Coordinates of N, CA and C in Angstrom, one line a residue:
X1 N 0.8 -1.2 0.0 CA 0.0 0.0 0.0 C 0.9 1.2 0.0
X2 N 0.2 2.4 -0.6 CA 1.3 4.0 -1.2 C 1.0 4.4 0.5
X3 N 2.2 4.3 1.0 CA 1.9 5.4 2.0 C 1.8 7.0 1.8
X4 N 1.9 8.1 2.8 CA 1.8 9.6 2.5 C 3.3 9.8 2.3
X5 N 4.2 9.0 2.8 CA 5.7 9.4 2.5 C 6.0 8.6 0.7
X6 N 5.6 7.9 0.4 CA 5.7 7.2 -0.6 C 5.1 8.1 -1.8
X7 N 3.9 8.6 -1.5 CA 3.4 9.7 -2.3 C 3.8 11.0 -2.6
X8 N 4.3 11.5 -1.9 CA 5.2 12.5 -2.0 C 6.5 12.4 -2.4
X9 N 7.4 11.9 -2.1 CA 8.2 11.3 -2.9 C 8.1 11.3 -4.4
X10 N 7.3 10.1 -4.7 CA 6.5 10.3 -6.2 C 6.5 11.1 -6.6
X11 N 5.4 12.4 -5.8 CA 5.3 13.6 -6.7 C 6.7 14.6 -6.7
X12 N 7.2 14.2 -6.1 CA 8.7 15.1 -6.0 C 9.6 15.0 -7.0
X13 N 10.1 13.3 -7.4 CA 10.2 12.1 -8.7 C 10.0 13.2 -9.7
X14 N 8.7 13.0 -10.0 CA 7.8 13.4 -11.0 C 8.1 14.9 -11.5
X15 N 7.4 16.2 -10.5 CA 8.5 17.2 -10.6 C 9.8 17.4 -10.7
X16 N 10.6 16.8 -10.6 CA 12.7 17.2 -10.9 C 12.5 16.4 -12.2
X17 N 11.5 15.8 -12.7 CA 12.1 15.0 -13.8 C 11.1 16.1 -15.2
X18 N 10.5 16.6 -14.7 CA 10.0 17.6 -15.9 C 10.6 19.1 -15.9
X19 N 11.0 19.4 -14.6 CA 11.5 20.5 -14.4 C 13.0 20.5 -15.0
X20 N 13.6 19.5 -15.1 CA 15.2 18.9 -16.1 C 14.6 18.8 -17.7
X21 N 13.4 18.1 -18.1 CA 13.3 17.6 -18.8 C 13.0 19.6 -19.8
X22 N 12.6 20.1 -18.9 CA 11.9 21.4 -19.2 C 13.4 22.2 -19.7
X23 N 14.0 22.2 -18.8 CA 15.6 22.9 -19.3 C 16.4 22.4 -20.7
X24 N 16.4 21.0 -20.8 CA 16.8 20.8 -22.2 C 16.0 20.9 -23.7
X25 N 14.9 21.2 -23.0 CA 14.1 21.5 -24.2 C 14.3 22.9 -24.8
X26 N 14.5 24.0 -23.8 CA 15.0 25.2 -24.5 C 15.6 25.3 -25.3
X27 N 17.1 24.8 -25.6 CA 17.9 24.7 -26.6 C 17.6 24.6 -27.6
X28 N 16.7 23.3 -27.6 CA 16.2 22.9 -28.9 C 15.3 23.9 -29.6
X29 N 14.5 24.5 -28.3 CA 13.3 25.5 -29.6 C 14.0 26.5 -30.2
X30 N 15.1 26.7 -29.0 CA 16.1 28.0 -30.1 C 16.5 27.8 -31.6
X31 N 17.1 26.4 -31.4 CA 17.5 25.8 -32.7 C 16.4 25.8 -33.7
X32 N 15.0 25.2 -33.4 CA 14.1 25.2 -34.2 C 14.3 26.4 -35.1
X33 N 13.9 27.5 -34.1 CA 13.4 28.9 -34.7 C 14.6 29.6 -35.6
X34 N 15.8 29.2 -35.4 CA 17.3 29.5 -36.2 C 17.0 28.9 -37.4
X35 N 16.2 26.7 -37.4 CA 15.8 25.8 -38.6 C 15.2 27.0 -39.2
X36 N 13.9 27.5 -38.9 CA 13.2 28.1 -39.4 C 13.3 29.6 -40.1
X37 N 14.0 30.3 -39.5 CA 14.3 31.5 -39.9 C 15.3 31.0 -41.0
X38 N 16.6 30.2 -40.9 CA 17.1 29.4 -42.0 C 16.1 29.3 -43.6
X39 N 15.3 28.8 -43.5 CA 14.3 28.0 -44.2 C 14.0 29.4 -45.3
X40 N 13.4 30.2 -45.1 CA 13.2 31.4 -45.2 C 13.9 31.7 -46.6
X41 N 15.2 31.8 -46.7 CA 15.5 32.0 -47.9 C 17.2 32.0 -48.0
X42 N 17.7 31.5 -46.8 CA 19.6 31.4 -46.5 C 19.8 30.6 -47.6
X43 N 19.1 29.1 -48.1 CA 19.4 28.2 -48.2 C 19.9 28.4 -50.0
X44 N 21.0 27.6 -50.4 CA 21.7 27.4 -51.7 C 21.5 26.4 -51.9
X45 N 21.2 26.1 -53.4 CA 20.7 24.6 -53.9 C 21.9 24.1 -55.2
X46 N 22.4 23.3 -55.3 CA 22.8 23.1 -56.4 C 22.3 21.6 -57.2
X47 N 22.2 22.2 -58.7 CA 21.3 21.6 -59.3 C 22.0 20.2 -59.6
X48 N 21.3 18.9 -59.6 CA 22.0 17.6 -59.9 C 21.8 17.8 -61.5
X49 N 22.5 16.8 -62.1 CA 22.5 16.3 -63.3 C 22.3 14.8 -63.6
X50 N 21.8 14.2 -64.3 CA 21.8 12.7 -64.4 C 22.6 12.3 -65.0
X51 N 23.8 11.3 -64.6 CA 24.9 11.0 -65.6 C 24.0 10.2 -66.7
X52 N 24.3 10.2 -67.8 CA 23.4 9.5 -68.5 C 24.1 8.1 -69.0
X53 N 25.2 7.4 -68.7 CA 25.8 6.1 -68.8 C 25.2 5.4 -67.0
X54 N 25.0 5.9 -65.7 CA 24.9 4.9 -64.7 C 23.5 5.3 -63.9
X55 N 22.8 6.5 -64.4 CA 21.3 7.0 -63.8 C 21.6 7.7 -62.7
X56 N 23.4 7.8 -62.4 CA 23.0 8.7 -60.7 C 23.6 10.1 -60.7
X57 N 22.6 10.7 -60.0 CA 22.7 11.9 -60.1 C 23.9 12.6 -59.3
X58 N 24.4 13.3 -60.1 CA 25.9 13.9 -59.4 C 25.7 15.6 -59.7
X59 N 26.1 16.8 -58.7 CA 26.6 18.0 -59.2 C 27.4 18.3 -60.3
X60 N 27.9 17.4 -60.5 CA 29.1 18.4 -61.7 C 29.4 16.6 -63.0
X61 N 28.9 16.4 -63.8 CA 29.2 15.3 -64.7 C 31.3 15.2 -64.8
X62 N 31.9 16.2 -65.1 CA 33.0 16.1 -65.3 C 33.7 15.3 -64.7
X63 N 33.3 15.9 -63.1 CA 34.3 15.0 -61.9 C 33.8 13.6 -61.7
X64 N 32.6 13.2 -62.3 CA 32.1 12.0 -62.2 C 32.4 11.0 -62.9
X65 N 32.9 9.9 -62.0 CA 33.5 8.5 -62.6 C 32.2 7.2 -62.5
X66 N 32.0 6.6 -63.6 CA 30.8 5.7 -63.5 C 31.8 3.8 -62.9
X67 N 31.3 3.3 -62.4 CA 32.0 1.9 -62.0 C 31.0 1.2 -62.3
X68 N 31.0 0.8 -63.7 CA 30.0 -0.1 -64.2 C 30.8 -1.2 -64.3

């Protein structure tokens, strides 16, 4: 049977482990909102090309060696 010391305890448990859980979450939403402001328009794309001897797509055909 939960005694009144057992129960408290518990809820003590329960609080330090969200109250930690709560601090490492900050970091991350920072990062999210950096993902997101990112997203926005920072980002550089460079266009593939399809080698046309092996189907895979590479940046630059020149530097590309096929191992057929």
């Amino acid at each position: 049977m939960l005694s009144p010391m057992k129960i408290i305890l518990l809820i003590a448990v329960v609080g330090i482990v969200f109250f930690v859980a709560r601090q490492f979450r900050k970091p991350e939403s920072n990062r999210s909102e950096n993902a997101q402001n990112r997203k926005k328009g920072d980002e550089t794309a460079t266009e593939m090309v399809k080698c046309p001897d092996c189907g895979t797509f590479v940046s630059d055909l020149s530097e590309h060696n096929c191992h057929n």
